[in-house]
PDB file of C-alpha atoms in Angstrom:
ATOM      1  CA  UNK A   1      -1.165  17.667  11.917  1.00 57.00           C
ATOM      2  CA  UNK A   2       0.190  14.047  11.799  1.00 66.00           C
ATOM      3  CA  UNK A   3       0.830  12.149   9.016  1.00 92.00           C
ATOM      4  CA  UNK A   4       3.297  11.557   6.567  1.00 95.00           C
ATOM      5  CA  UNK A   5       4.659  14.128   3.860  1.00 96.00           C
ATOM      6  CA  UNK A   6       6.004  13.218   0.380  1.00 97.00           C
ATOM      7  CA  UNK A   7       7.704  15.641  -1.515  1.00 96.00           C
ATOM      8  CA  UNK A   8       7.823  16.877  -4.400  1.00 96.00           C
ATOM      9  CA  UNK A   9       4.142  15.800  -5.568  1.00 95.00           C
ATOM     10  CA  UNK A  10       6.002  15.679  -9.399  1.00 95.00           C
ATOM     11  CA  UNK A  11       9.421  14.905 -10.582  1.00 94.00           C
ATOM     12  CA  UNK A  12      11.839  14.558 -13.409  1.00 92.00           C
ATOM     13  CA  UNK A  13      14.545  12.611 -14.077  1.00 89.00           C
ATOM     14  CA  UNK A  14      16.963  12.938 -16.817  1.00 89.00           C
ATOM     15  CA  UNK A  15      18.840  10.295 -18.030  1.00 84.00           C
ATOM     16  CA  UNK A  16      21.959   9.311 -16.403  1.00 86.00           C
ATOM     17  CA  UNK A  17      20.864  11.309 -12.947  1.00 91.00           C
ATOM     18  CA  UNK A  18      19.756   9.895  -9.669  1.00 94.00           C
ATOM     19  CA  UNK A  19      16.792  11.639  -8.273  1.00 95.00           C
ATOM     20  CA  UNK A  20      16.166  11.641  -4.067  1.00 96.00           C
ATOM     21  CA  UNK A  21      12.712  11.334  -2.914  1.00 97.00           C
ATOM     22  CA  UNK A  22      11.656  12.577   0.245  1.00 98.00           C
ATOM     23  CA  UNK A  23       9.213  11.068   2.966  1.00 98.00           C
ATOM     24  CA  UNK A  24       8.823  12.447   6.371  1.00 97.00           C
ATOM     25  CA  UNK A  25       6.211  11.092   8.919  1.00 97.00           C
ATOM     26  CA  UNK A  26       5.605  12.649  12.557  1.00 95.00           C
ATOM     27  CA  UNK A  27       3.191   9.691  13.643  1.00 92.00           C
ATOM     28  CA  UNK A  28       6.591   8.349  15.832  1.00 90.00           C
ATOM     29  CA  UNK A  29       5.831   4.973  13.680  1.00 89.00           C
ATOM     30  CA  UNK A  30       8.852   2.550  13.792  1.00 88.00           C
ATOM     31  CA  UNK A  31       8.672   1.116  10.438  1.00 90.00           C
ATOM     32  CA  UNK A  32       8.467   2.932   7.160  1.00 94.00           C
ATOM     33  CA  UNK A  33       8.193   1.535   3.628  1.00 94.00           C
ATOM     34  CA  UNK A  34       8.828   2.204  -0.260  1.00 97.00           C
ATOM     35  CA  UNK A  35       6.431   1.060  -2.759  1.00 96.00           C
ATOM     36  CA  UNK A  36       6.444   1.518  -6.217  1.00 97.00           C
ATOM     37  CA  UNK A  37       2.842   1.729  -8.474  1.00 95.00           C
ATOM     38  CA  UNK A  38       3.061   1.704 -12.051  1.00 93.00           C
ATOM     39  CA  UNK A  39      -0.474   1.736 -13.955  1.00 86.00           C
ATOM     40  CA  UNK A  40      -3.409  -0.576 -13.748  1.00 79.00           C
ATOM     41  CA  UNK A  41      -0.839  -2.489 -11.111  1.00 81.00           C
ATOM     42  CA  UNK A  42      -0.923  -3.228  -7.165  1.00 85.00           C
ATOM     43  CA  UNK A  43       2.184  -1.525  -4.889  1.00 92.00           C
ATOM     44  CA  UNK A  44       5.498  -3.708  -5.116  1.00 93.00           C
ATOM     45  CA  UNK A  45       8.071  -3.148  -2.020  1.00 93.00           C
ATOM     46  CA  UNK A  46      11.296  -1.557  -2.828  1.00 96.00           C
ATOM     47  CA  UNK A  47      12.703  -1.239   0.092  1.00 96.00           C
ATOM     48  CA  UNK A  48      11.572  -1.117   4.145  1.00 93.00           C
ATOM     49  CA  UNK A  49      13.113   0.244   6.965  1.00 94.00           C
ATOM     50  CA  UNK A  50      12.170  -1.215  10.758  1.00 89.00           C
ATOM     51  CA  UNK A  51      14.515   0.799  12.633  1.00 89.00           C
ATOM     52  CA  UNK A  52      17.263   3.368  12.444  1.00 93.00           C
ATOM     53  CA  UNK A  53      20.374   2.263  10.592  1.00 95.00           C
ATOM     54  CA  UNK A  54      18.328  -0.561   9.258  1.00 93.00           C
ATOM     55  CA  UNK A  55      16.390  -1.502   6.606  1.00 95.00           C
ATOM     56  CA  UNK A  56      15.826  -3.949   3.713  1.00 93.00           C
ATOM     57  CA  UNK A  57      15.523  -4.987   0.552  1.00 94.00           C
ATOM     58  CA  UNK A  58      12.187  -5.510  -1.202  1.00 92.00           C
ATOM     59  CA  UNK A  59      10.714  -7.164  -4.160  1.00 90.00           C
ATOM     60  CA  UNK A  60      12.017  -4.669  -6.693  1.00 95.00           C
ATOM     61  CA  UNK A  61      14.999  -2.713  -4.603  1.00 96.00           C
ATOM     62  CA  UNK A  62      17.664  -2.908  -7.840  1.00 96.00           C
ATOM     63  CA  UNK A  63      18.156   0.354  -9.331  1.00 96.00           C
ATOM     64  CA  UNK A  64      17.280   2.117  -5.606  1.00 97.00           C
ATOM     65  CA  UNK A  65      18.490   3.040  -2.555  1.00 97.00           C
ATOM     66  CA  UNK A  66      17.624   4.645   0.680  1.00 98.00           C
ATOM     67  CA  UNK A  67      18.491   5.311   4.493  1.00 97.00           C
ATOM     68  CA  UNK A  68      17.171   5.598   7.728  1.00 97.00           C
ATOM     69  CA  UNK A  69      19.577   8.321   9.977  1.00 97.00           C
ATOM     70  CA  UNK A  70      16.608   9.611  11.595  1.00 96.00           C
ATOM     71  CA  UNK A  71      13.319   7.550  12.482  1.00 95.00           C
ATOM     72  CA  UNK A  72      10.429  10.316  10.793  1.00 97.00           C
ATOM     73  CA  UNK A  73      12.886  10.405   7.548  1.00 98.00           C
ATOM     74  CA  UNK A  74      13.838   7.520   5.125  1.00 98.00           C
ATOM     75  CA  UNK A  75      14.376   9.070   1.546  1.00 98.00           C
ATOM     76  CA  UNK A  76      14.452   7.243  -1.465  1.00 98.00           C
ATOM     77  CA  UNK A  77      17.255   7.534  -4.408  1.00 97.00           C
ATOM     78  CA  UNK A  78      15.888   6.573  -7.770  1.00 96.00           C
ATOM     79  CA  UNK A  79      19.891   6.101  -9.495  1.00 94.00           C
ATOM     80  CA  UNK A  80      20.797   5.856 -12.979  1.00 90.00           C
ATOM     81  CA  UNK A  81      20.595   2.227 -12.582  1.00 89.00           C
ATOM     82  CA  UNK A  82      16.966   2.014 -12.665  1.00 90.00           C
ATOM     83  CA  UNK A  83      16.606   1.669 -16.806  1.00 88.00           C
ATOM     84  CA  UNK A  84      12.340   2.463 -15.887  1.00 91.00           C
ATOM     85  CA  UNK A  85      11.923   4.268 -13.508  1.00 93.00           C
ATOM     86  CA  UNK A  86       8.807   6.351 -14.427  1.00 94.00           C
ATOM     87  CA  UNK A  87       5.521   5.326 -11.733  1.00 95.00           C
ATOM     88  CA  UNK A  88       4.005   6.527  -8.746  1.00 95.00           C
ATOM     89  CA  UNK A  89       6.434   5.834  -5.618  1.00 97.00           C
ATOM     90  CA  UNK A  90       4.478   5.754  -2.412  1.00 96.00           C
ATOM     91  CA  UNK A  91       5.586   5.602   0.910  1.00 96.00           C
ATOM     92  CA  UNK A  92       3.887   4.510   4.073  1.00 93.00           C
ATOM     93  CA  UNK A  93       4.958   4.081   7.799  1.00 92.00           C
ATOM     94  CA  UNK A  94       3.824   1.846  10.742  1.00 88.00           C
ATOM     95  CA  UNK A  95       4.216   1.047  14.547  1.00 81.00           C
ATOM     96  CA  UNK A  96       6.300  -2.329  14.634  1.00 71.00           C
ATOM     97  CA  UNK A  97       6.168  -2.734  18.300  1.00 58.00           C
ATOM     98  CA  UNK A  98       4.917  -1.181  21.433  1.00 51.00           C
ATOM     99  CA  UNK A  99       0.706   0.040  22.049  1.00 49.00           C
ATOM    100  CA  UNK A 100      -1.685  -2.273  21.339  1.00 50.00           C
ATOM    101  CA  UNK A 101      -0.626  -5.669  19.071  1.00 51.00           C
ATOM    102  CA  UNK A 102      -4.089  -5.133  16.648  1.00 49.00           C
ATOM    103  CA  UNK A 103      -2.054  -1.989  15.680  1.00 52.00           C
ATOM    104  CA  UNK A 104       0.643  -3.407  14.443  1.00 57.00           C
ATOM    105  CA  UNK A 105       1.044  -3.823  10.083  1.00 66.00           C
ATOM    106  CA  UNK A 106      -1.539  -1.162   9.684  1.00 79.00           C
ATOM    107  CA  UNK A 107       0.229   1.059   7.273  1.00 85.00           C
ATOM    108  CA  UNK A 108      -0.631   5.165   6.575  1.00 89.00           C
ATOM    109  CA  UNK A 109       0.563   5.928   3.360  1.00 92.00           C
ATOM    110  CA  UNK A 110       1.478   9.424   1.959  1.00 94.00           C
ATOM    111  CA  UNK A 111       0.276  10.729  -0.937  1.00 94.00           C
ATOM    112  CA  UNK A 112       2.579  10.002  -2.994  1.00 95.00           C
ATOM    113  CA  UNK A 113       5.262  11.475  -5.834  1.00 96.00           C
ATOM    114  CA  UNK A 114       5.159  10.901  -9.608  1.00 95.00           C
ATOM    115  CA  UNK A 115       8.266  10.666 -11.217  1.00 95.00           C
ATOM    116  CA  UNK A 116       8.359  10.748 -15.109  1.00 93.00           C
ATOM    117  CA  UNK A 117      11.912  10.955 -17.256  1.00 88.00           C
ATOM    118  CA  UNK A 118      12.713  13.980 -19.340  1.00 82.00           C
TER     119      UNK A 118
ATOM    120  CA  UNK S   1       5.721 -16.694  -2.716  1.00 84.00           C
ATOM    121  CA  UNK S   2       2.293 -14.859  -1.687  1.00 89.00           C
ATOM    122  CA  UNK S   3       0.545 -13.935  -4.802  1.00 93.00           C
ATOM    123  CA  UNK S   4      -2.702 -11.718  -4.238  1.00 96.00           C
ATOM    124  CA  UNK S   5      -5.223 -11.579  -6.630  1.00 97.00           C
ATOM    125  CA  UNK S   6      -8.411  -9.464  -7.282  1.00 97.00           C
ATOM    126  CA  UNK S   7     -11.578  -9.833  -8.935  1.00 95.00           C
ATOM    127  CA  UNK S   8     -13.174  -8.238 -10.958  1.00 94.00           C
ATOM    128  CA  UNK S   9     -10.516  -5.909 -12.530  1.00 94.00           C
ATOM    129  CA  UNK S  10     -13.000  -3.112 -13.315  1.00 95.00           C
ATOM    130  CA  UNK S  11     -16.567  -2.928 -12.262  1.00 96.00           C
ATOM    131  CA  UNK S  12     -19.252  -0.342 -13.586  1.00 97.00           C
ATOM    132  CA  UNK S  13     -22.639  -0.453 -11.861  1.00 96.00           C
ATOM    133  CA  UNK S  14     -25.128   2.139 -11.251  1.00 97.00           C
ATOM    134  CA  UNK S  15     -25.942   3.691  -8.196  1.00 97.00           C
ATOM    135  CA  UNK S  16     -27.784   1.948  -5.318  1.00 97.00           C
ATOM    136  CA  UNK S  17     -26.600  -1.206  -6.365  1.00 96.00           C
ATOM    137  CA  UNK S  18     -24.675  -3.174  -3.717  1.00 97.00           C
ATOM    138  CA  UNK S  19     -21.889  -4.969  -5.057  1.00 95.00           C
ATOM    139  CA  UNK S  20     -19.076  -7.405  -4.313  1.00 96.00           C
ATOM    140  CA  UNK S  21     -15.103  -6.798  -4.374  1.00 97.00           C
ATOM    141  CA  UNK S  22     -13.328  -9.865  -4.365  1.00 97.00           C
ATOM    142  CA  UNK S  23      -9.738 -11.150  -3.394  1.00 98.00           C
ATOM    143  CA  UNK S  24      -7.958 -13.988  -3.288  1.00 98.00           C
ATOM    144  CA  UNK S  25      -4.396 -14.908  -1.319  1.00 97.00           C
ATOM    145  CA  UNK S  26      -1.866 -18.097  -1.782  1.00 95.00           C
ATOM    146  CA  UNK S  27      -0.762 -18.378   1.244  1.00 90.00           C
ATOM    147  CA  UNK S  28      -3.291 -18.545   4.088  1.00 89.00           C
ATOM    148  CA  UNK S  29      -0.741 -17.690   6.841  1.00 87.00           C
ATOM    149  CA  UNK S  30      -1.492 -14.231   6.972  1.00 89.00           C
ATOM    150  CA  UNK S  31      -1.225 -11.709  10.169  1.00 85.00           C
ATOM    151  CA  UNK S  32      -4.108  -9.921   8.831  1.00 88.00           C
ATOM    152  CA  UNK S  33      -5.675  -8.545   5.266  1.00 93.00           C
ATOM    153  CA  UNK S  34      -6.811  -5.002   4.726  1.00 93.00           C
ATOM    154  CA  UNK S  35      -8.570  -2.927   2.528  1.00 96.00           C
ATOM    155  CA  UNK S  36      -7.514   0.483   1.028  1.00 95.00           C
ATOM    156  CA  UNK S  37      -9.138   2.979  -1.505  1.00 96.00           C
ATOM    157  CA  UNK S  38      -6.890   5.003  -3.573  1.00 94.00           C
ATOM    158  CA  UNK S  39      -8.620   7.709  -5.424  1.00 94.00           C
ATOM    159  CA  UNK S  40      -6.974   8.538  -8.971  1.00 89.00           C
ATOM    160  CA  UNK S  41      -3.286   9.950  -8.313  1.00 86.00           C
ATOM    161  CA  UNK S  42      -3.901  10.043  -4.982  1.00 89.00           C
ATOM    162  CA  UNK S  43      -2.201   7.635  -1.709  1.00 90.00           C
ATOM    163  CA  UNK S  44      -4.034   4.822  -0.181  1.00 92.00           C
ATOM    164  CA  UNK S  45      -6.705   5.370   2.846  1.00 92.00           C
ATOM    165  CA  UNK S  46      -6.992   2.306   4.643  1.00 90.00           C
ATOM    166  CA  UNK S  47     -10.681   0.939   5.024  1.00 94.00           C
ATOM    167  CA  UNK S  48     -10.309  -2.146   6.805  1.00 93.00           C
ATOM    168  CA  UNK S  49      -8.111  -4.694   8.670  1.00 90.00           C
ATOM    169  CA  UNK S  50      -9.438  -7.859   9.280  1.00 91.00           C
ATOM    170  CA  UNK S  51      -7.019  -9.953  11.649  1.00 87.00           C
ATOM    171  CA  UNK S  52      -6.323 -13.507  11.299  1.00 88.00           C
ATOM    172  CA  UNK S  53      -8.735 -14.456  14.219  1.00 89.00           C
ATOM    173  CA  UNK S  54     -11.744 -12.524  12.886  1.00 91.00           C
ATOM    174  CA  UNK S  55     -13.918 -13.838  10.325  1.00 94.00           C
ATOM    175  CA  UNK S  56     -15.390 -10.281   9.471  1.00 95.00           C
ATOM    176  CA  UNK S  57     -15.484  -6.182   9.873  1.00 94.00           C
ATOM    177  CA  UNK S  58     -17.669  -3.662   9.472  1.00 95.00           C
ATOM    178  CA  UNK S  59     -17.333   0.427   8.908  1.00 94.00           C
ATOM    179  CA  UNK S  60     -20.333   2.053   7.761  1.00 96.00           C
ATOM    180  CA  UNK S  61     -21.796   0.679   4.407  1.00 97.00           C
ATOM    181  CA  UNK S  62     -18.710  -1.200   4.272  1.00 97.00           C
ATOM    182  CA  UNK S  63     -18.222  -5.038   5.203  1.00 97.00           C
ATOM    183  CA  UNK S  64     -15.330  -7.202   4.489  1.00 97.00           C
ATOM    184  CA  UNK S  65     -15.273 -10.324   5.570  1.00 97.00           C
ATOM    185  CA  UNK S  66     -12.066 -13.415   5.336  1.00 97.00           C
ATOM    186  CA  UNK S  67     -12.090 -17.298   5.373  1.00 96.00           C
ATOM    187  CA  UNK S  68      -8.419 -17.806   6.173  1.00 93.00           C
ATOM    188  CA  UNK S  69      -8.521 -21.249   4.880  1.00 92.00           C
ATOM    189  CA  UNK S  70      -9.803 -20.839   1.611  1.00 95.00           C
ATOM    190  CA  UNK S  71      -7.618 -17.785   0.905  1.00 96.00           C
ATOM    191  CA  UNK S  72     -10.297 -15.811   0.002  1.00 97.00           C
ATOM    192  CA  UNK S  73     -11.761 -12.249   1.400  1.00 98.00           C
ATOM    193  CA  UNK S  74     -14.711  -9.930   0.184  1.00 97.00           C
ATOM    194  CA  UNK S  75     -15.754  -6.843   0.229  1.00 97.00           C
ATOM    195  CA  UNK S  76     -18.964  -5.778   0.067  1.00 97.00           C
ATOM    196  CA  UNK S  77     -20.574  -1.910  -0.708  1.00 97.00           C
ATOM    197  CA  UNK S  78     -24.209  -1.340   0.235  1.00 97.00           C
ATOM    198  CA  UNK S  79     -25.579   0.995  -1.544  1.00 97.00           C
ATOM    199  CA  UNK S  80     -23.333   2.184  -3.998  1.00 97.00           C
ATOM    200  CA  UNK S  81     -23.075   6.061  -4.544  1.00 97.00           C
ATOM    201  CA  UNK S  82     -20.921   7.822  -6.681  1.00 97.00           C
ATOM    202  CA  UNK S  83     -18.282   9.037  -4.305  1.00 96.00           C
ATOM    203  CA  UNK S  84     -17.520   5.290  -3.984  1.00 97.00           C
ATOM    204  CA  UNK S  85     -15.697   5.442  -7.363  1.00 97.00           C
ATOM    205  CA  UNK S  86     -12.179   4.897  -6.682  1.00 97.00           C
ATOM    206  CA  UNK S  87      -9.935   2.151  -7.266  1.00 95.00           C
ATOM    207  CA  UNK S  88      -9.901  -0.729  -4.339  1.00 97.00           C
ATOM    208  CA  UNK S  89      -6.779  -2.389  -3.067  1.00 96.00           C
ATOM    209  CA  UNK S  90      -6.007  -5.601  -0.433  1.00 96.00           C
ATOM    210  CA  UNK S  91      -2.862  -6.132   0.760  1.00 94.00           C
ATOM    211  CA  UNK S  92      -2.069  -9.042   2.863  1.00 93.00           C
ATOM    212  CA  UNK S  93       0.522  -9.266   5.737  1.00 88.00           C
ATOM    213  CA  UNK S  94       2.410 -12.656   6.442  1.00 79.00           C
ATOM    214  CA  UNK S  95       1.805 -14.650   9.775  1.00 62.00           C
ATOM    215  CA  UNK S  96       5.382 -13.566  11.474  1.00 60.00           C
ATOM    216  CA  UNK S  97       5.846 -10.788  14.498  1.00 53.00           C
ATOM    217  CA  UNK S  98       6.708  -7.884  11.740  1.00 57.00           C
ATOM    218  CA  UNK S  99       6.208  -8.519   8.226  1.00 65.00           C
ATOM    219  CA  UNK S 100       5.203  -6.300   4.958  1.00 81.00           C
ATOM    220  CA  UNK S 101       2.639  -5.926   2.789  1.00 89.00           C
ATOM    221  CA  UNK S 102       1.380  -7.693  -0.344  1.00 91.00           C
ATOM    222  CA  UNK S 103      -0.632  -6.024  -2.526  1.00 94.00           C
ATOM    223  CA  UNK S 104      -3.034  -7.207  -5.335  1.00 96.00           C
ATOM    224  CA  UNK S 105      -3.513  -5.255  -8.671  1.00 95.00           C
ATOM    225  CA  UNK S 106      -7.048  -3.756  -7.247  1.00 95.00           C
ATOM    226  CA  UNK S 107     -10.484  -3.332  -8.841  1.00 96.00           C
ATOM    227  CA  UNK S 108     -11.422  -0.321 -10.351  1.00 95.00           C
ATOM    228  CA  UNK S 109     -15.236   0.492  -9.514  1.00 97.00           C
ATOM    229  CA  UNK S 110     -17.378   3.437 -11.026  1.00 97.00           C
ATOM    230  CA  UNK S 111     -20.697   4.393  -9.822  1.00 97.00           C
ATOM    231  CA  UNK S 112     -22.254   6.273 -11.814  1.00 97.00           C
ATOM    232  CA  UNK S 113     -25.705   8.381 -10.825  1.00 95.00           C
TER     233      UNK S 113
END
């Protein structure tokens, strides 16, 4: 099946550690993306990735920090740093260039991992 | 900075009744708006993508339509039915060859039978 796979589906933190979330996508999608969700909110960027060895900053990237060895992976580290980091992190991936151009920016998101602190 | 707003925060109707989701952008450069559903605790399944060029699409009982220049982009439901309730999210992308996503805080909608 394609699509992309968060794990784990729940996690806690406990003061003072970092935490690594995973995301894996086998939709060969060039792009991949961090978003945090906290309640009654929209998603705010943390970080984005457009190719391997690359990726940037978002909206809300202190406190975070990822890479991108290998185009299906691009994990996220939640570090001690982050003073709240309890919300729904969701990550999504998309084709950046290459097929058809109506196909770019359409993002498939995964389902998502809720991190609460202990 | 694009700022994304949506309107009404929470909507309650019962079903049958076709209703209106509303959204509203800052900055009408945009590569294209979509719409997602996200279902409580759940990810986001994406419903439609309207590009810059097109004035409106259509999936089903679903219709969403944009007027670039006013910043402004509905959706509309016929025929509401309870498996609608979820919570309903646009996101637009800026006008640039690769760009991200901005997301408004999304209307909550229960139809109830």
């Amino acid at each position: 099946d394609g699509g992309i796979t968060q794990s784990p589906k729940y996690l806690f933190r406990k003061e003072g550690q970092n935490v690594t979330l995973s995301c894996e996508q086998n939709l060969n999608h060039d792009a991949m993306y961090w978003y945090r969700q906290d309640p009654g909110q929209g998603l705010r960027l943390i970080y984005y990735s457009q190719i391997v060895n690359d990726f940037q900053k978002g909206d809300i990237a202190e406190g975070y920090s990822v890479s991108r060895e290998k185009k299906e992976s691009f994990p996220l580290t939640v570090t001690s740093a982050q003073k709240n980091p309890t919300a729904f992190y969701l990550c999504a991936s998309s084709w950046v260039s290459g097929g058809a151009r109506v196909a770019k920016n359409i993002q498939y998101f995964g389902a998502g991992t809720r991190l609460s602190v202990l | 900075k694009q700022e994304v707003t949506q309107i009404p925060a929470a909507l309650s109707v019962p079903e049958g009744e076709n209703l209106v989701l509303n959204c509203s952008f800052t900055d009408s450069a945009i590569y294209n708006l979509q719409w997602f559903r996200q279902d409580p605790g759940k990810g986001l399944t994406s419903l439609l993508l309207i590009q810059s060029s097109q004035r409106e699409q259509t999936s089903g009982r679903l219709n969403a339509s944009l007027d670039k220049s006013s910043g402004r982009s509905t959706l509309y439901i016929a025929a509401s039915q309870p498996g609608d309730s979820a919570t309903y999210l646009c996101a637009v992308a800026l006008d640039s060859g690769y760009s991200t996503l901005t997301f408004g805080k999304g209307t909550m909608l229960l139809v109830s039978p």
